[in-house]
Coordinates of C-alpha atoms in Angstrom, one line a residue:
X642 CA 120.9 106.5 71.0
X643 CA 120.4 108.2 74.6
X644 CA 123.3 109.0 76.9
X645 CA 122.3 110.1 79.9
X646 CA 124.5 110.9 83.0
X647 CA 123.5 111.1 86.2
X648 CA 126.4 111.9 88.4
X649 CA 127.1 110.8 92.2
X650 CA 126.8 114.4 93.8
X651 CA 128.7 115.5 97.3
X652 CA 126.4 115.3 100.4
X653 CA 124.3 112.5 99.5
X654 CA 122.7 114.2 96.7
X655 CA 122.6 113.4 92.6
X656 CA 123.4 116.2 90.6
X657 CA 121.8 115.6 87.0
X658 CA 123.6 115.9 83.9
X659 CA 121.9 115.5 80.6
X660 CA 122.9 115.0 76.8
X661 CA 120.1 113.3 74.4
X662 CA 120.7 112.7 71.0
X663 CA 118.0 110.6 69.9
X664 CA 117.6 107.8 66.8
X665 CA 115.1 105.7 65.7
X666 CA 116.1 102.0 66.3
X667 CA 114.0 101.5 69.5
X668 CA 111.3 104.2 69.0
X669 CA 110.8 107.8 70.0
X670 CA 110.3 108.6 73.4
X671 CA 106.9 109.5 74.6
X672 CA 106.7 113.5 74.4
X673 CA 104.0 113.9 77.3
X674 CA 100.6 114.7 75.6
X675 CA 98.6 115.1 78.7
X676 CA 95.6 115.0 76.3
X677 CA 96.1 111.5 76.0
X678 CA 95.6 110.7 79.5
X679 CA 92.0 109.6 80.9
X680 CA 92.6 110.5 84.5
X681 CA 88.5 109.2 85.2
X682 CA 88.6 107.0 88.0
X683 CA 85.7 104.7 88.9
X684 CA 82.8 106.8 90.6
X685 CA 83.6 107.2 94.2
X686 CA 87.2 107.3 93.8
X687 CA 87.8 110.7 93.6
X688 CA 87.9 111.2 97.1
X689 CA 90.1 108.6 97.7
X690 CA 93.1 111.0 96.3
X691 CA 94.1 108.5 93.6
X692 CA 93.9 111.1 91.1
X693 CA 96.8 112.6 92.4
X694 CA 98.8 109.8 90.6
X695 CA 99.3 110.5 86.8
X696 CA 102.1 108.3 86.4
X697 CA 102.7 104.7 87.2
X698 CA 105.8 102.8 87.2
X699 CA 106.1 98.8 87.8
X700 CA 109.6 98.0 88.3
X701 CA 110.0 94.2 87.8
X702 CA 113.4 92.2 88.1
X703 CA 113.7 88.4 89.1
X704 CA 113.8 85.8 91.1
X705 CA 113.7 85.8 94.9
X706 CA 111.7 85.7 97.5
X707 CA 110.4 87.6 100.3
X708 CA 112.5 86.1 102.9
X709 CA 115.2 85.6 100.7
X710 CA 115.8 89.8 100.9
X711 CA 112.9 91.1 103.8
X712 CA 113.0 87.9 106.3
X713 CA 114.8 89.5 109.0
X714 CA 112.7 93.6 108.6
X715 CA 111.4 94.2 111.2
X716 CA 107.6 94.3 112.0
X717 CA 107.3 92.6 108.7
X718 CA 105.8 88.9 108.5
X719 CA 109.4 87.3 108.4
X720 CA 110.8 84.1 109.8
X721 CA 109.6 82.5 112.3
X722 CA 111.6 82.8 115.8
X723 CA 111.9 81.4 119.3
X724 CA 111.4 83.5 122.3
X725 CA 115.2 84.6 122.3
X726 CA 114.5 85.9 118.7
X727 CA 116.6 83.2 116.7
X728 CA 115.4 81.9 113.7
X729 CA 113.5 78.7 114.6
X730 CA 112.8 77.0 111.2
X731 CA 114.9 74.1 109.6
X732 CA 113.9 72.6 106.2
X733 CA 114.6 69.0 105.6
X734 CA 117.4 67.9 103.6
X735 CA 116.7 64.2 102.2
X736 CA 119.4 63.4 99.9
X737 CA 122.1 64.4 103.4
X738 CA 119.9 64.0 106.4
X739 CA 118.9 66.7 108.8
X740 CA 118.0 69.8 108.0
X741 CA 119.3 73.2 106.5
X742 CA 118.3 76.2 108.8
X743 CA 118.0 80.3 106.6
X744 CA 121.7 81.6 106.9
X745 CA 123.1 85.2 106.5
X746 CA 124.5 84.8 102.8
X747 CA 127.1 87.5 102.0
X748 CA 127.5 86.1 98.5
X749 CA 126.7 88.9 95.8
X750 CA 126.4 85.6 93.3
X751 CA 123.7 83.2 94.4
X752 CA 122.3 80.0 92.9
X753 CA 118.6 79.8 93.9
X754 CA 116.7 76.8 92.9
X755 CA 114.7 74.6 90.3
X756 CA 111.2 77.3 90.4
X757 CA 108.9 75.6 87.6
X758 CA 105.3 74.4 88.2
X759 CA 106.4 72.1 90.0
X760 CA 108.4 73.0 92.2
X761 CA 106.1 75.5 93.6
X762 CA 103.6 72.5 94.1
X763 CA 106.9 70.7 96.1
X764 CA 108.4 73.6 97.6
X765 CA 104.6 74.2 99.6
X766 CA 104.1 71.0 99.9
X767 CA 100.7 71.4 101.2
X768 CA 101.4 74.3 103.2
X769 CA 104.3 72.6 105.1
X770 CA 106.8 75.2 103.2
X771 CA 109.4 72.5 103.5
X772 CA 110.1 71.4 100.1
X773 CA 112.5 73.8 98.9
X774 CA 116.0 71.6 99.7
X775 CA 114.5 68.5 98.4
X776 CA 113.5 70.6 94.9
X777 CA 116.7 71.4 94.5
X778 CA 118.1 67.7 94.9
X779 CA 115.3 66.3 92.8
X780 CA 117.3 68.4 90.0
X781 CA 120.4 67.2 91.4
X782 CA 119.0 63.6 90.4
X783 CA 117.5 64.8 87.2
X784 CA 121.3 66.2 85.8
X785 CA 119.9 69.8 85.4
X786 CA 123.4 71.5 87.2
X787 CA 125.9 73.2 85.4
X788 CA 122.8 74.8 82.9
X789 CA 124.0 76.7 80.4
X790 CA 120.6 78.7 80.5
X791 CA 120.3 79.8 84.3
X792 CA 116.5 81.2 82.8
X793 CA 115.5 77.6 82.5
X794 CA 113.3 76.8 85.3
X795 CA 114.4 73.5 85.8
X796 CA 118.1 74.7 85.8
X797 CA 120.3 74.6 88.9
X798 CA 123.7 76.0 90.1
X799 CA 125.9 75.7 93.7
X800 CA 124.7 73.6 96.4
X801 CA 121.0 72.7 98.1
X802 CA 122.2 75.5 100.8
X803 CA 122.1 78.0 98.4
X804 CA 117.8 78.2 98.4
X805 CA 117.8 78.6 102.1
X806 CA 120.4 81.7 102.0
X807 CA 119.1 85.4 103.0
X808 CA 120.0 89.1 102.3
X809 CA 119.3 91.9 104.9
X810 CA 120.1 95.4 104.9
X811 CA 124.0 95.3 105.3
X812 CA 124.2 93.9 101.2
X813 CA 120.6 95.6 99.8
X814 CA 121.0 99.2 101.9
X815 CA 119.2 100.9 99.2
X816 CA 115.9 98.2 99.2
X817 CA 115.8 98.2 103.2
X818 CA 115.9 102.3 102.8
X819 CA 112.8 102.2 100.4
X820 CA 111.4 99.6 103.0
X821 CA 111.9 101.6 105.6
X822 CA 110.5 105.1 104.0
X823 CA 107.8 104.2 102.3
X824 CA 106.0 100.9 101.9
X825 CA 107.0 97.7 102.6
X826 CA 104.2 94.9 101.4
X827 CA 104.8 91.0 103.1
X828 CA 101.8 89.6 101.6
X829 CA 103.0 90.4 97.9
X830 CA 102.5 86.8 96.2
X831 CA 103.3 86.1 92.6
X832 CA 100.3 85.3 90.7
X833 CA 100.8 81.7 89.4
X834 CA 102.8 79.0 90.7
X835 CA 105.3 79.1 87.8
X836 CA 108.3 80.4 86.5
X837 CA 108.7 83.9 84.8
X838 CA 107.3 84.3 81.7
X839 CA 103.7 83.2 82.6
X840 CA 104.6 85.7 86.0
X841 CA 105.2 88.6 82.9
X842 CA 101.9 87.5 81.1
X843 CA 100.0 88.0 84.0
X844 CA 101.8 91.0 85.1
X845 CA 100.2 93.0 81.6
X846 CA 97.1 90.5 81.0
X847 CA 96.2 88.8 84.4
X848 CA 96.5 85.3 82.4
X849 CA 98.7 82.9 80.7
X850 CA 97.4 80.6 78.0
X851 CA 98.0 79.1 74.7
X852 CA 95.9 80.1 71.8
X853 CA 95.1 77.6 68.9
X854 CA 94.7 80.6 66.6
X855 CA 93.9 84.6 66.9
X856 CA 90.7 84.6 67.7
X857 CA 91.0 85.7 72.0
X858 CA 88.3 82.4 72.2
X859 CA 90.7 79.8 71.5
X860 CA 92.7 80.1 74.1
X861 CA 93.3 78.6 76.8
X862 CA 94.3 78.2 80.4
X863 CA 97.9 77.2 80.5
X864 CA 100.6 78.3 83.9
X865 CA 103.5 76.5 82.7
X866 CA 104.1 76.2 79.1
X867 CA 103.1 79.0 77.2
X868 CA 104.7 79.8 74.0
X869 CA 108.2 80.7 74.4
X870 CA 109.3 84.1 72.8
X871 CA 113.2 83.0 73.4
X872 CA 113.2 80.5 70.4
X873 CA 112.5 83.8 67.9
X874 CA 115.9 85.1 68.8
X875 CA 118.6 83.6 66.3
X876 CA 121.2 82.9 68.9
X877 CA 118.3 80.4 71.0
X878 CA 119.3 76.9 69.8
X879 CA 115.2 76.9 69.6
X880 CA 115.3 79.2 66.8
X881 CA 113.1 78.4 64.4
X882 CA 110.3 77.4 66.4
X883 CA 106.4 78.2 66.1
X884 CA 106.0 81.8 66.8
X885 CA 104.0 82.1 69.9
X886 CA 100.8 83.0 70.0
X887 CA 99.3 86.0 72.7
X888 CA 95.7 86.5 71.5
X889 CA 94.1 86.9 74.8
X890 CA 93.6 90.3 75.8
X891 CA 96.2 92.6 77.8
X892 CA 95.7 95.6 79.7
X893 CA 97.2 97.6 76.6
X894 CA 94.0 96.9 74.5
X895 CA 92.1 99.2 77.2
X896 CA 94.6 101.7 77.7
X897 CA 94.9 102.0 74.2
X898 CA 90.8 102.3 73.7
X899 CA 91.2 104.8 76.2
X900 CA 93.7 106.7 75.1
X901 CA 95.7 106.0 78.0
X902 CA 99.3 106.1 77.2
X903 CA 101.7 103.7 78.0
X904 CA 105.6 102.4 77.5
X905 CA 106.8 99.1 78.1
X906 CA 110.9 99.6 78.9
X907 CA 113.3 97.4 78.4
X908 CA 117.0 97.4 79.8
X909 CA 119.8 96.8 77.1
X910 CA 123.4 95.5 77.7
X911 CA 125.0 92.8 78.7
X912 CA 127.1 94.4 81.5
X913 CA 126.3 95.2 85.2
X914 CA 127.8 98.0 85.3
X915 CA 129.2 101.4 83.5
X916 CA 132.9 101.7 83.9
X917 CA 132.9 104.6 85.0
X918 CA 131.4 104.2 88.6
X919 CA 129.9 108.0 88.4
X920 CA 127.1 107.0 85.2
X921 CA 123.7 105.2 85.7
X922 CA 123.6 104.4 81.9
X923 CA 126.2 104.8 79.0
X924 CA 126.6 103.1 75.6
X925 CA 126.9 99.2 75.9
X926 CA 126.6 95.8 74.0
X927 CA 122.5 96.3 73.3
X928 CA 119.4 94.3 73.0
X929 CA 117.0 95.3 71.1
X930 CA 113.9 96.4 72.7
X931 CA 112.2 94.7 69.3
X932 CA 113.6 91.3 70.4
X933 CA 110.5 89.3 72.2
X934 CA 112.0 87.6 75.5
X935 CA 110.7 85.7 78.5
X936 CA 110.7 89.4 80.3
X937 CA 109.4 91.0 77.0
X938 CA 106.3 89.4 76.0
X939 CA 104.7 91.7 74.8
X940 CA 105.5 91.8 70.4
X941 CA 103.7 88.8 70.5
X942 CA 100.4 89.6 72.2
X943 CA 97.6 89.9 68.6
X944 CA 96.0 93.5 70.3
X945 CA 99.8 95.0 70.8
X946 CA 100.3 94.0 66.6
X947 CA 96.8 94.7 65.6
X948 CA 96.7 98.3 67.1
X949 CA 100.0 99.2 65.6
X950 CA 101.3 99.7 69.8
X951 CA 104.7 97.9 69.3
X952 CA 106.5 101.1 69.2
X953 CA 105.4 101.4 72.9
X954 CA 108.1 98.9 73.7
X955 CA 111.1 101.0 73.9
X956 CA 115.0 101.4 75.3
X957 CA 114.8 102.2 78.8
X958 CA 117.4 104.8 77.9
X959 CA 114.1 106.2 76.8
X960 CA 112.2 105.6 80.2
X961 CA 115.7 107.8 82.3
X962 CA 114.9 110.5 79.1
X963 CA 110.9 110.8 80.0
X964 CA 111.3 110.3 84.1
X965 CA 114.5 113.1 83.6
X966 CA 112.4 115.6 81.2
X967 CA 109.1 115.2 83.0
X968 CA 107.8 113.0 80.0
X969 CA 106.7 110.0 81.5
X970 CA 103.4 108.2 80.1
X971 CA 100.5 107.4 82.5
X972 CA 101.7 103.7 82.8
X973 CA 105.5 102.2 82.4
X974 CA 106.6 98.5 83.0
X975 CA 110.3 98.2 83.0
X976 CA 112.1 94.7 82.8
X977 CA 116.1 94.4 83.2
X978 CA 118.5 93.0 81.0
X979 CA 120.2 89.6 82.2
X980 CA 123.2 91.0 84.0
X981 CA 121.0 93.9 86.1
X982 CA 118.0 91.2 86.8
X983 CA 119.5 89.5 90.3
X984 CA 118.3 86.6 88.4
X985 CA 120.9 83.7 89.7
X986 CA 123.6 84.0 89.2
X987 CA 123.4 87.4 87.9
X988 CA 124.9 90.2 90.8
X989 CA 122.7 91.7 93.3
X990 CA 124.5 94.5 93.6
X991 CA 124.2 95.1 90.6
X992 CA 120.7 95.1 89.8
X993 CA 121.0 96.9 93.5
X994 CA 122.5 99.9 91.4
X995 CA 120.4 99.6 88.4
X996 CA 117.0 99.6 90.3
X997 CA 118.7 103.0 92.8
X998 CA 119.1 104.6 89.0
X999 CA 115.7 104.1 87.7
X1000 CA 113.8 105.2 91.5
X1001 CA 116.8 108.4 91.2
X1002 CA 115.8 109.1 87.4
X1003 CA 112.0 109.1 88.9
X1004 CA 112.6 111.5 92.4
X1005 CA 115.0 113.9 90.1
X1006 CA 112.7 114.5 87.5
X1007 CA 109.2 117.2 87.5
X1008 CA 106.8 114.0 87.6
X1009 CA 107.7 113.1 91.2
X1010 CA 105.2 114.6 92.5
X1011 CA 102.5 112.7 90.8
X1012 CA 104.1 109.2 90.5
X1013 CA 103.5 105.7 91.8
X1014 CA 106.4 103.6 91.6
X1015 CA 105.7 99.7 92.4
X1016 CA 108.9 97.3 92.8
X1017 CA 108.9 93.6 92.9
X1018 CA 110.3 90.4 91.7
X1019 CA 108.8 88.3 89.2
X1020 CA 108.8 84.9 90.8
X1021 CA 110.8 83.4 93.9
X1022 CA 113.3 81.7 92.5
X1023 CA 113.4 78.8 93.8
X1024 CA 114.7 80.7 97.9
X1025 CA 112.9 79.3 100.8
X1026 CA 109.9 81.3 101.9
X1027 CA 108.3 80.2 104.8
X1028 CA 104.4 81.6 104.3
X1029 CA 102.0 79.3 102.4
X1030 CA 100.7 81.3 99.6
X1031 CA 96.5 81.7 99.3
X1032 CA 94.6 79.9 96.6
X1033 CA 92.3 81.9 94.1
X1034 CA 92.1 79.7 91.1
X1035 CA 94.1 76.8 89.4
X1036 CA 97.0 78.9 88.7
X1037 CA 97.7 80.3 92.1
X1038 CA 98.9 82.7 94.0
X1039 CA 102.2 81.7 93.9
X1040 CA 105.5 82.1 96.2
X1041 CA 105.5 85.4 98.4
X1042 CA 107.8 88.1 96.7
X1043 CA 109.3 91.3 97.9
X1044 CA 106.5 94.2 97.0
X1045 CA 107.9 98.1 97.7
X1046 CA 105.8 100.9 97.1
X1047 CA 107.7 104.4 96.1
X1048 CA 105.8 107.6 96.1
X1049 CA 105.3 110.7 97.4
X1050 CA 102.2 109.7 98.6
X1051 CA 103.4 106.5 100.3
X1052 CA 102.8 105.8 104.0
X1053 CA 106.0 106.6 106.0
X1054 CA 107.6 103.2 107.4
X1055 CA 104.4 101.2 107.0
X1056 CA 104.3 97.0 106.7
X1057 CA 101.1 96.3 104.5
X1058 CA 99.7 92.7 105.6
X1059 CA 97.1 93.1 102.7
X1060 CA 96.8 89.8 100.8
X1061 CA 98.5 91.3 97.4
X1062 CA 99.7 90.1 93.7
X1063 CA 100.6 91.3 90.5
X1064 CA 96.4 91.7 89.6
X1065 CA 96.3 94.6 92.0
X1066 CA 98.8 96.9 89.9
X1067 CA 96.0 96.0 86.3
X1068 CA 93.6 96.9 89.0
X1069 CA 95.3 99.8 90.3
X1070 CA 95.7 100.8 87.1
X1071 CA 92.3 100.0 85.8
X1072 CA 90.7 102.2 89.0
X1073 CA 92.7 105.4 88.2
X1074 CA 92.6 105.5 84.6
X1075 CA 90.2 103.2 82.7
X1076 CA 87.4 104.1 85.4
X1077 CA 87.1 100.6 87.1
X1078 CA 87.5 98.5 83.6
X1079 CA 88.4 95.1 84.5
X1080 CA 90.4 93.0 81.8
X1081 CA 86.6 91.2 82.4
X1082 CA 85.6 88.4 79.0
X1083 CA 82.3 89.8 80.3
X1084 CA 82.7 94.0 79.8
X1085 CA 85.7 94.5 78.1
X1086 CA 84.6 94.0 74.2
X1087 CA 87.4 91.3 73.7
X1088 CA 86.0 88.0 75.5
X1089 CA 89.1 85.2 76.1
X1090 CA 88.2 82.5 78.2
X1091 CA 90.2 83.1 80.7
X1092 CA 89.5 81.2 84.3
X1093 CA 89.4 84.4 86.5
X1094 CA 89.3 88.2 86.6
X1095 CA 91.9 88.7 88.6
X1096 CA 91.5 91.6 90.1
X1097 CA 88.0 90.8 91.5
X1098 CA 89.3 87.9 93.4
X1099 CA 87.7 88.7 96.9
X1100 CA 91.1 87.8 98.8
X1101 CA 92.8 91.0 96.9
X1102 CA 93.8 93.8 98.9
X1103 CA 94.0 97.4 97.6
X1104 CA 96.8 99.0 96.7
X1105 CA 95.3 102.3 97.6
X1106 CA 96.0 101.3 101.0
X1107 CA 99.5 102.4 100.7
X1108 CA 99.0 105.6 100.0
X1109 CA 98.4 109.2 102.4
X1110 CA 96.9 111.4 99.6
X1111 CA 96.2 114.3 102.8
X1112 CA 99.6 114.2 103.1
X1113 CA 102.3 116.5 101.4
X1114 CA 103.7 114.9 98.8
X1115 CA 107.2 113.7 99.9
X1116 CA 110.6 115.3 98.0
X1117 CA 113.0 112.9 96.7
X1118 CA 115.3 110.2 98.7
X1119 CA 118.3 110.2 96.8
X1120 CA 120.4 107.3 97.4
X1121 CA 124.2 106.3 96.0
X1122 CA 123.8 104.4 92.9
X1123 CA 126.4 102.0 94.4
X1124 CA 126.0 101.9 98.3
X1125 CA 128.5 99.9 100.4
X1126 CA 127.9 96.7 101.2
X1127 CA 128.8 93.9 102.8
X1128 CA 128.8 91.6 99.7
X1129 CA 131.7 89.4 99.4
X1130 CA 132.5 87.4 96.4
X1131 CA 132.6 83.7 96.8
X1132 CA 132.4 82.3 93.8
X1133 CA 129.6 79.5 93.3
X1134 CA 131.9 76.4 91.4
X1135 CA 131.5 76.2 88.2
X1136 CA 129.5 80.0 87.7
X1137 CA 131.8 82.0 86.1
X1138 CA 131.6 85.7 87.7
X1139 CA 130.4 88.1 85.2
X1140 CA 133.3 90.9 84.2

């Protein structure tokens, strides 16, 4: 196991304490051949800079949306407001009459909303972007309150008020900071109009399907049901369950063709916090990095199995080890453990906290200087969102989501109004190391039938956009790992607040 300290230093600063010891039950840490890395980018790019980037990092936790944390930044695309500057919008509440208008919500606990298939369709109800209130009684009617799995899409918690509550920067300090110093994208959609584990699939394979067998041809298209990795893990009263079934091909296959190195991290423990305020990580109830989840879909994808890559998915102990040693592969995903997601009703704060200690780990370590870091949330959630998401195929885009870029090459302060999803990290990715490979049936010596190549959609923006590569790359922003806030606690009836 790695313990790794990273203590809250005077004057703002982080002074870094390490002590590895390292074991083998969730893989070795990646050791930082450089002569693994393909740093080609498509011809022409060069000059673009983008080669300054060795390292990318996509952050990913859950489950809100865009106004839901970013509706009130200003000179982003946020609420909509009269000519005194109020907040002008009111969504229509059927089962009470009226309508519920976006309210500051101090809660650190929140409930969200029913954020399946459908429930996209409803909350954009043709563009209206009034359905969220009437989702959330639909489930009221349907019985799915009091959910003992708050991951279930369908599942529901608090009150229909709860989808049209919003954060600013008095309770997320440390995500208005990154905002405000670096890049803040309000045109970041998720991909498909579904729930998070297609949103994961398409994060590392710009699809979501269902395969009839392992041959990449027979599968096919599907956004809201695709074999569940939850019902492998004993404790799932599903356990037992088919195995699902990824044979389609991920971005991995390329990067591994390529010898492009990659690690997919993945948080472990059940608690929010350490209990000692001063550490980022320390020992705690674990999950196994081994364990295939909604947010950890990889083990199950045939290419990850077939080219021996599971040891890829790793602790992100690990991830803190390579970011604080100047270790990090060329590309890291890194998914959060339940209590550190700001799923609902997981704490904000506390993913807050965790998020502050990977950036820190990131800015402390020697890579800073040539890293990328993208942050966003999987899916909405089921919060109120007021812009009507673009159509590119049958599976999307989906809700708007907070999108941060965090580099040392990011544009100072700026709002990008590029039309963006998840398909423009693969084909961020793709550009700097796999010299303009596309995850293309086509090119890419693994056909699947998938419906689109994603990040040739024509409506995709580019996220070298949000980068100054003239400029001198940026030193660190430290922030506190736990900022004040102005988060209170009022408990949502019936949740039970975690410890």
């Amino acid at each position: 196991m790695i313990a790794i300290l990273l203590a809250v230093a005077l004057l703002g600063g982080i002074a870094l304490l390490v002590t590895t010891t390292t074991g083998s039950s969730d893989g070795p840490p990646f050791r930082g051949d450089r002569t693994r890395l393909r740093a080609g980018p498509a011809e022409g790019l060069a000059a673009t800079g983008i080669t300054k980037i060795k390292h990318v990092v996509v952050i990913m936790q859950e489950n809100r949306s865009f106004d839901s944390y970013f509706g009130t930044f200003p000179g982003a695309d946020g609420f909509p407001t009269d000519a005194d500057g109020n907040i002008s919008v009111c969504v229509p509440d059927p089962l009470n009459g009226g309508c519920i208008a976006p309210y500051h919500d101090r809660r650190d606990l929140n409930g969200g909303g029913p954020h399946g298939h459908v429930d996209a369709v409803g909350d954009v109800n043709g563009g209206a972007m009034n359905g969220f209130v009437d989702r959330f009684e639909n489930a009221i009617r349907l019985g799915n309150t009091g959910c003992k799995d708050p991951n279930q899409p369908a599942c529901i918690v608090g009150s229909p008020r709860d989808v049209m509550g919003y954060h600013d920067g008095r309770e997320i300090p440390n995500y208005w900071a990154y905002a405000k110093n670096f890049v803040l994208q309000d045109r970041m959609f998720q991909p498909d109009t579904s729930w998070s584990l297609p949103a994961h699939l398409f994060t590392v394979s710009g699809w979501s399907a269902v395969c009839e067998d392992e041959d990449p041809a027979s599968c096919s298209n599907e956004d809201s049901k695709p074999g569940d990795p939850r019902s492998l893990n004993p404790l799932d009263p599903r356990h037992g369950s088919r195995p699902p079934l990824y044979a389609w091909t991920d971005l991995t296959y390329l990067m591994h063709r390529a010898h492009v190195s990659w690690r997919y991290y993945v948080s472990t423990g059940q608690e929010p916090d350490c209990r000692n305020d001063a550490l980022i990580t320390c020992p705690r109830d674990r999950l196994s990095p081994r364990t295939p989840g909604i947010w950890n879909p990889l083990p199950y994808f045939t290419d990850v199995q077939d080219n021996d890559q599971l040891g890829n998915i790793t602790s992100v102990e690990h991830y803190l080890s390579a970011a604080t040693h100047g270790h990090l592969p060329a590309v890291s995903w890194v998914v959060p453990s339940e209590a550190v997601s700001e799923h609902p009703t997981a704490r904000v704060s506390a993913g807050q906290s965790y998020v502050t200690g990977l950036v820190n780990a990131a800015m402390s370590g020697p890579d800073w200087s040539s890293t990328a870091i993208f942050l966003t949330w999987d899916d909405w959630g089921g919060f109120y969102d007021h812009v009507a998401p673009p159509v590119v195929d049958e599976n999307g885009y989906g809700l708007r989501v907070p999108g941060i870029v965090i580099s040392p090459y990011a544009r100072r302060g700026y709002v990008d109004h590029q039309t963006l999803s998840f398909d423009a990290y693969l084909k961020f990715i793709e550009d700097r190391f796999l010299h303009g490979q596309r995850l293309d049936p086509q090119t890419d010596g693994r056909p699947d039938p998938r419906i689109t190549v994603r990040e040739s959609v024509a409506q995709l923006g580019d996220l070298r956009s949000d980068f100054d590569f003239t400029q001198q790359p940026r030193g660190p922003m430290i922030l506190p790992v736990h900022p004040k806030t102005d988060f209170v606690e009022r408990p949502i009836p019936g949740v039970t607040t975690p410890p």
